[in-house]
Structure formats: structure tokens, C-alpha cells
């Protein structure tokens, strides 16, 4: 779905006739170097202006089970107004999913950093026990360079880019 694109009006089998509003499907993603996680979020914005998460999931299930009947399209200006409204709601409701992705990324980075610190410390102890002083100093210098490279890589991996993309939007009218 792209902003400005007409929103189809659809009758969905298995959905109660009193259910009327805009249903949309969003992809919320967090990407970075070596990291790409995505979550899908259905959103139903009723004509009353309220958002119903269980109804959104039910409509999604029904869309997967049965073939919806397209009744027409909303006018372009109405479609744009609808998009603006459900984008605001998607940002509000998608915040929880996005924060979960950020937390997952931070946990992953912390685990990676812990493992690397343990490995560097073990190697440093090992280097300190064997060899001539010149060889030890050389190996410690190489290890320090490796640690610097790891830190730079970790900083690049910490930089992420959020994405919130509408994949689909329809005007739902329950099955009569």
C-alpha cells in the first residue's frame, strides 16, 4: 500500500455485519549491520474512531481463510485522509512492537560484547603466561588491535534504522 493509492471497500466473509472501518497490515522492522528483525501488526480502526486489536486479528484470519468481495474504491481524497488517520494510530500501537525489537537488539549486542570480553580476557591471560617478553608484547599488541576492531564493529552494529511500512489497507464492511 502506498499513500494516495485508493483504498478498496471490501466485504469479508466471516466478519459480522456491524463491523465497519479501516483494516491495515503493517510491517515494523529494525535493521542494521548483521541485524534484521520484522514484526507484522494488523490494525483495525472502526468508524467510531476506536482501534480494536482482537478485531484486527480476526479480520486478518478471515482474509486468509476466505476470498473477500471487492465492492469498490474510496475516492482519492478520502483515501488520503484515511491513510493519514490510520498512520497516526499505527505509530501509537506499533510503538510497543518497535520497543520490543530495540530491546531484543540491545540484548543481542550485550551478549555479543560479554562473549567477546571473556574471550579477549582469556587470550590475554594465555599470552601473558607463555613466550619471551618480546613475543608476548607483540601478541598483546595484536590482541589490542583486534579489540579495537571489535569495538568499531560493535559501534556499527549498534546503529539501526527503524521502518514502519503499510503493506495493505482496506475498508471493511462485514458480511451481510
PDB file of C-alpha atoms in Angstrom:
ATOM      1  CA  UNK A   1       0.000   0.000   0.000  1.00  0.00           C
ATOM      2  CA  UNK A   2       1.225   3.462  -0.826  1.00  0.00           C
ATOM      3  CA  UNK A   3      -0.135   6.821   0.367  1.00  0.00           C
ATOM      4  CA  UNK A   4      -2.516   8.290  -2.201  1.00  0.00           C
ATOM      5  CA  UNK A   5      -3.477   4.878  -3.529  1.00  0.00           C
ATOM      6  CA  UNK A   6      -7.260   4.315  -3.463  1.00  0.00           C
ATOM      7  CA  UNK A   7      -8.427   2.138  -0.573  1.00  0.00           C
ATOM      8  CA  UNK A   8     -10.651  -0.767  -1.676  1.00  0.00           C
ATOM      9  CA  UNK A   9     -14.014  -1.298   0.006  1.00  0.00           C
ATOM     10  CA  UNK A  10     -14.272  -4.990   0.833  1.00  0.00           C
ATOM     11  CA  UNK A  11     -16.911  -7.348   2.190  1.00  0.00           C
ATOM     12  CA  UNK A  12     -15.163 -10.043   4.239  1.00  0.00           C
ATOM     13  CA  UNK A  13     -16.936 -13.385   4.774  1.00  0.00           C
ATOM     14  CA  UNK A  14     -16.993 -14.443   8.414  1.00  0.00           C
ATOM     15  CA  UNK A  15     -16.978 -10.872   9.734  1.00  0.00           C
ATOM     16  CA  UNK A  16     -20.111  -9.593  11.494  1.00  0.00           C
ATOM     17  CA  UNK A  17     -22.185  -7.033   9.514  1.00  0.00           C
ATOM     18  CA  UNK A  18     -21.800  -4.341  12.199  1.00  0.00           C
ATOM     19  CA  UNK A  19     -18.012  -4.342  11.827  1.00  0.00           C
ATOM     20  CA  UNK A  20     -17.137  -1.374   9.657  1.00  0.00           C
ATOM     21  CA  UNK A  21     -13.893   0.519   9.422  1.00  0.00           C
ATOM     22  CA  UNK A  22     -10.370   0.510   8.040  1.00  0.00           C
ATOM     23  CA  UNK A  23      -8.193  -2.585   8.406  1.00  0.00           C
ATOM     24  CA  UNK A  24      -4.494  -2.328   7.662  1.00  0.00           C
ATOM     25  CA  UNK A  25      -1.439  -4.539   7.903  1.00  0.00           C
ATOM     26  CA  UNK A  26       1.895  -3.009   8.889  1.00  0.00           C
ATOM     27  CA  UNK A  27       5.460  -4.234   8.875  1.00  0.00           C
ATOM     28  CA  UNK A  28       7.556  -2.850  11.703  1.00  0.00           C
ATOM     29  CA  UNK A  29      11.265  -3.523  11.296  1.00  0.00           C
ATOM     30  CA  UNK A  30      14.608  -2.746  12.837  1.00  0.00           C
ATOM     31  CA  UNK A  31      17.615  -3.183  10.569  1.00  0.00           C
ATOM     32  CA  UNK A  32      21.308  -2.662  10.995  1.00  0.00           C
ATOM     33  CA  UNK A  33      24.642  -4.300  10.232  1.00  0.00           C
ATOM     34  CA  UNK A  34      24.045  -8.027  10.693  1.00  0.00           C
ATOM     35  CA  UNK A  35      20.579  -7.430  12.176  1.00  0.00           C
ATOM     36  CA  UNK A  36      17.165  -7.515  10.519  1.00  0.00           C
ATOM     37  CA  UNK A  37      14.053  -8.220  12.571  1.00  0.00           C
ATOM     38  CA  UNK A  38      10.473  -7.656  11.462  1.00  0.00           C
ATOM     39  CA  UNK A  39       7.066  -7.884  13.065  1.00  0.00           C
ATOM     40  CA  UNK A  40       3.661  -7.740  11.466  1.00  0.00           C
ATOM     41  CA  UNK A  41       0.866  -5.691  13.015  1.00  0.00           C
ATOM     42  CA  UNK A  42      -2.770  -5.814  11.931  1.00  0.00           C
ATOM     43  CA  UNK A  43      -4.751  -2.716  12.861  1.00  0.00           C
ATOM     44  CA  UNK A  44      -8.498  -2.134  12.738  1.00  0.00           C
ATOM     45  CA  UNK A  45      -9.790   1.413  13.056  1.00  0.00           C
ATOM     46  CA  UNK A  46     -13.563   1.335  13.456  1.00  0.00           C
ATOM     47  CA  UNK A  47     -15.805   4.046  12.055  1.00  0.00           C
ATOM     48  CA  UNK A  48     -16.309   5.149  15.671  1.00  0.00           C
ATOM     49  CA  UNK A  49     -12.609   6.113  15.762  1.00  0.00           C
ATOM     50  CA  UNK A  50     -11.576   3.355  18.161  1.00  0.00           C
ATOM     51  CA  UNK A  51      -8.880   0.774  17.493  1.00  0.00           C
ATOM     52  CA  UNK A  52      -9.713  -2.888  18.142  1.00  0.00           C
ATOM     53  CA  UNK A  53      -6.750  -5.280  18.181  1.00  0.00           C
ATOM     54  CA  UNK A  54      -8.785  -8.524  18.522  1.00  0.00           C
ATOM     55  CA  UNK A  55     -10.990  -7.478  15.604  1.00  0.00           C
ATOM     56  CA  UNK A  56      -7.891  -6.705  13.540  1.00  0.00           C
ATOM     57  CA  UNK A  57      -6.555 -10.229  14.128  1.00  0.00           C
ATOM     58  CA  UNK A  58      -9.979 -11.762  13.395  1.00  0.00           C
ATOM     59  CA  UNK A  59     -10.253  -9.890  10.088  1.00  0.00           C
ATOM     60  CA  UNK A  60      -6.731 -10.991   9.164  1.00  0.00           C
ATOM     61  CA  UNK A  61      -7.681 -14.608   9.870  1.00  0.00           C
ATOM     62  CA  UNK A  62     -10.827 -14.278   7.766  1.00  0.00           C
ATOM     63  CA  UNK A  63      -8.905 -12.700   4.890  1.00  0.00           C
ATOM     64  CA  UNK A  64      -6.592 -15.722   4.933  1.00  0.00           C
ATOM     65  CA  UNK A  65      -9.472 -18.204   5.066  1.00  0.00           C
ATOM     66  CA  UNK A  66     -11.955 -16.792   2.566  1.00  0.00           C
ATOM     67  CA  UNK A  67     -11.966 -14.686  -0.561  1.00  0.00           C
ATOM     68  CA  UNK A  68     -13.160 -11.164   0.150  1.00  0.00           C
ATOM     69  CA  UNK A  69     -15.533  -9.431  -2.235  1.00  0.00           C
ATOM     70  CA  UNK A  70     -14.347  -6.052  -3.517  1.00  0.00           C
ATOM     71  CA  UNK A  71     -17.294  -3.636  -3.665  1.00  0.00           C
ATOM     72  CA  UNK A  72     -15.475  -0.565  -4.914  1.00  0.00           C
ATOM     73  CA  UNK A  73     -12.832   2.008  -4.057  1.00  0.00           C
ATOM     74  CA  UNK A  74     -12.780   5.054  -1.813  1.00  0.00           C
ATOM     75  CA  UNK A  75     -12.255   8.390  -3.519  1.00  0.00           C
ATOM     76  CA  UNK A  76      -8.595   9.520  -3.668  1.00  0.00           C
ATOM     77  CA  UNK A  77      -9.095  12.427  -1.229  1.00  0.00           C
ATOM     78  CA  UNK A  78     -10.966  10.173   1.217  1.00  0.00           C
ATOM     79  CA  UNK A  79      -8.254   7.513   0.836  1.00  0.00           C
ATOM     80  CA  UNK A  80      -5.557  10.066   1.708  1.00  0.00           C
ATOM     81  CA  UNK A  81      -7.482  11.235   4.779  1.00  0.00           C
ATOM     82  CA  UNK A  82      -7.970   7.606   5.816  1.00  0.00           C
ATOM     83  CA  UNK A  83      -4.252   6.926   5.378  1.00  0.00           C
ATOM     84  CA  UNK A  84      -3.304   9.937   7.489  1.00  0.00           C
ATOM     85  CA  UNK A  85      -5.628   8.773  10.282  1.00  0.00           C
ATOM     86  CA  UNK A  86      -4.569   5.116  10.391  1.00  0.00           C
ATOM     87  CA  UNK A  87      -0.885   6.045  10.127  1.00  0.00           C
ATOM     88  CA  UNK A  88      -1.190   8.038  13.352  1.00  0.00           C
ATOM     89  CA  UNK A  89      -2.879   5.070  15.038  1.00  0.00           C
ATOM     90  CA  UNK A  90      -0.284   2.657  13.640  1.00  0.00           C
ATOM     91  CA  UNK A  91       2.525   4.766  15.091  1.00  0.00           C
ATOM     92  CA  UNK A  92       0.844   4.721  18.511  1.00  0.00           C
ATOM     93  CA  UNK A  93       0.103   0.992  18.525  1.00  0.00           C
ATOM     94  CA  UNK A  94       3.322  -0.037  16.778  1.00  0.00           C
ATOM     95  CA  UNK A  95       5.485   1.663  19.401  1.00  0.00           C
ATOM     96  CA  UNK A  96       5.285  -1.388  21.685  1.00  0.00           C
ATOM     97  CA  UNK A  97       6.443  -3.727  18.893  1.00  0.00           C
ATOM     98  CA  UNK A  98       9.230  -1.350  17.921  1.00  0.00           C
ATOM     99  CA  UNK A  99      10.446  -1.037  21.517  1.00  0.00           C
ATOM    100  CA  UNK A 100      10.471  -4.844  21.802  1.00  0.00           C
ATOM    101  CA  UNK A 101      12.656  -5.027  18.671  1.00  0.00           C
ATOM    102  CA  UNK A 102      15.025  -2.406  20.100  1.00  0.00           C
ATOM    103  CA  UNK A 103      15.261  -4.311  23.394  1.00  0.00           C
ATOM    104  CA  UNK A 104      15.932  -7.576  21.540  1.00  0.00           C
ATOM    105  CA  UNK A 105      18.728  -5.842  19.596  1.00  0.00           C
ATOM    106  CA  UNK A 106      20.283  -4.376  22.752  1.00  0.00           C
ATOM    107  CA  UNK A 107      20.183  -7.769  24.472  1.00  0.00           C
ATOM    108  CA  UNK A 108      21.837  -9.371  21.450  1.00  0.00           C
ATOM    109  CA  UNK A 109      24.605  -6.739  21.424  1.00  0.00           C
ATOM    110  CA  UNK A 110      25.190  -7.088  25.177  1.00  0.00           C
ATOM    111  CA  UNK A 111      25.502 -10.867  24.842  1.00  0.00           C
ATOM    112  CA  UNK A 112      27.957 -10.470  21.958  1.00  0.00           C
ATOM    113  CA  UNK A 113      30.003  -7.951  23.957  1.00  0.00           C
ATOM    114  CA  UNK A 114      30.109 -10.242  27.024  1.00  0.00           C
ATOM    115  CA  UNK A 115      31.317 -13.199  24.971  1.00  0.00           C
ATOM    116  CA  UNK A 116      33.992 -11.090  23.273  1.00  0.00           C
ATOM    117  CA  UNK A 117      35.225  -9.594  26.556  1.00  0.00           C
ATOM    118  CA  UNK A 118      35.511 -13.063  28.073  1.00  0.00           C
ATOM    119  CA  UNK A 119      37.378 -14.358  25.007  1.00  0.00           C
ATOM    120  CA  UNK A 120      39.776 -11.372  24.946  1.00  0.00           C
ATOM    121  CA  UNK A 121      40.490 -11.720  28.681  1.00  0.00           C
ATOM    122  CA  UNK A 122      41.189 -15.459  28.309  1.00  0.00           C
ATOM    123  CA  UNK A 123      43.524 -14.826  25.386  1.00  0.00           C
ATOM    124  CA  UNK A 124      45.294 -12.028  27.308  1.00  0.00           C
ATOM    125  CA  UNK A 125      45.888 -14.395  30.269  1.00  0.00           C
ATOM    126  CA  UNK A 126      47.119 -17.100  27.925  1.00  0.00           C
ATOM    127  CA  UNK A 127      49.522 -14.730  26.138  1.00  0.00           C
ATOM    128  CA  UNK A 128      50.874 -13.471  29.468  1.00  0.00           C
ATOM    129  CA  UNK A 129      51.943 -16.962  30.533  1.00  0.00           C
ATOM    130  CA  UNK A 130      53.996 -18.116  27.580  1.00  0.00           C
ATOM    131  CA  UNK A 131      56.835 -16.949  25.401  1.00  0.00           C
ATOM    132  CA  UNK A 132      59.594 -14.412  25.532  1.00  0.00           C
ATOM    133  CA  UNK A 133      58.765 -10.855  26.623  1.00  0.00           C
ATOM    134  CA  UNK A 134      59.149  -9.513  23.055  1.00  0.00           C
ATOM    135  CA  UNK A 135      56.823 -12.195  21.670  1.00  0.00           C
ATOM    136  CA  UNK A 136      54.301 -11.528  24.464  1.00  0.00           C
ATOM    137  CA  UNK A 137      54.342  -7.781  23.752  1.00  0.00           C
ATOM    138  CA  UNK A 138      53.861  -8.392  20.041  1.00  0.00           C
ATOM    139  CA  UNK A 139      50.925 -10.753  20.677  1.00  0.00           C
ATOM    140  CA  UNK A 140      49.385  -8.321  23.173  1.00  0.00           C
ATOM    141  CA  UNK A 141      49.677  -5.535  20.576  1.00  0.00           C
ATOM    142  CA  UNK A 142      47.889  -7.716  18.021  1.00  0.00           C
ATOM    143  CA  UNK A 143      45.204  -8.550  20.584  1.00  0.00           C
ATOM    144  CA  UNK A 144      44.712  -4.840  21.359  1.00  0.00           C
ATOM    145  CA  UNK A 145      44.269  -4.144  17.634  1.00  0.00           C
ATOM    146  CA  UNK A 146      41.697  -6.946  17.454  1.00  0.00           C
ATOM    147  CA  UNK A 147      39.852  -5.459  20.426  1.00  0.00           C
ATOM    148  CA  UNK A 148      39.780  -2.035  18.753  1.00  0.00           C
ATOM    149  CA  UNK A 149      38.434  -3.582  15.561  1.00  0.00           C
ATOM    150  CA  UNK A 150      35.784  -5.416  17.590  1.00  0.00           C
ATOM    151  CA  UNK A 151      34.750  -2.165  19.328  1.00  0.00           C
ATOM    152  CA  UNK A 152      34.427  -0.345  16.000  1.00  0.00           C
ATOM    153  CA  UNK A 153      32.366  -3.220  14.620  1.00  0.00           C
ATOM    154  CA  UNK A 154      30.174  -3.191  17.736  1.00  0.00           C
ATOM    155  CA  UNK A 155      29.550   0.548  17.292  1.00  0.00           C
ATOM    156  CA  UNK A 156      28.484  -0.014  13.671  1.00  0.00           C
ATOM    157  CA  UNK A 157      26.185  -2.860  14.749  1.00  0.00           C
ATOM    158  CA  UNK A 158      24.589  -0.622  17.392  1.00  0.00           C
ATOM    159  CA  UNK A 159      23.358   1.763  14.704  1.00  0.00           C
ATOM    160  CA  UNK A 160      19.931   0.676  13.488  1.00  0.00           C
ATOM    161  CA  UNK A 161      17.235   2.008  11.207  1.00  0.00           C
ATOM    162  CA  UNK A 162      13.539   1.732  12.060  1.00  0.00           C
ATOM    163  CA  UNK A 163      10.916   1.061   9.429  1.00  0.00           C
ATOM    164  CA  UNK A 164       7.148   1.177   9.564  1.00  0.00           C
ATOM    165  CA  UNK A 165       5.559   0.241   6.281  1.00  0.00           C
ATOM    166  CA  UNK A 166       1.868  -0.186   5.427  1.00  0.00           C
ATOM    167  CA  UNK A 167       1.528  -3.385   3.418  1.00  0.00           C
ATOM    168  CA  UNK A 168      -2.219  -3.373   2.953  1.00  0.00           C
ATOM    169  CA  UNK A 169      -5.222  -1.198   3.718  1.00  0.00           C
ATOM    170  CA  UNK A 170      -8.888  -1.918   3.072  1.00  0.00           C
ATOM    171  CA  UNK A 171     -12.249  -0.513   4.097  1.00  0.00           C
ATOM    172  CA  UNK A 172     -14.007  -3.456   5.752  1.00  0.00           C
ATOM    173  CA  UNK A 173     -17.713  -3.927   5.656  1.00  0.00           C
ATOM    174  CA  UNK A 174     -18.926  -7.006   7.497  1.00  0.00           C
ATOM    175  CA  UNK A 175     -20.517  -9.882   5.620  1.00  0.00           C
ATOM    176  CA  UNK A 176     -24.269  -9.347   5.334  1.00  0.00           C
TER     177      UNK A 176
END
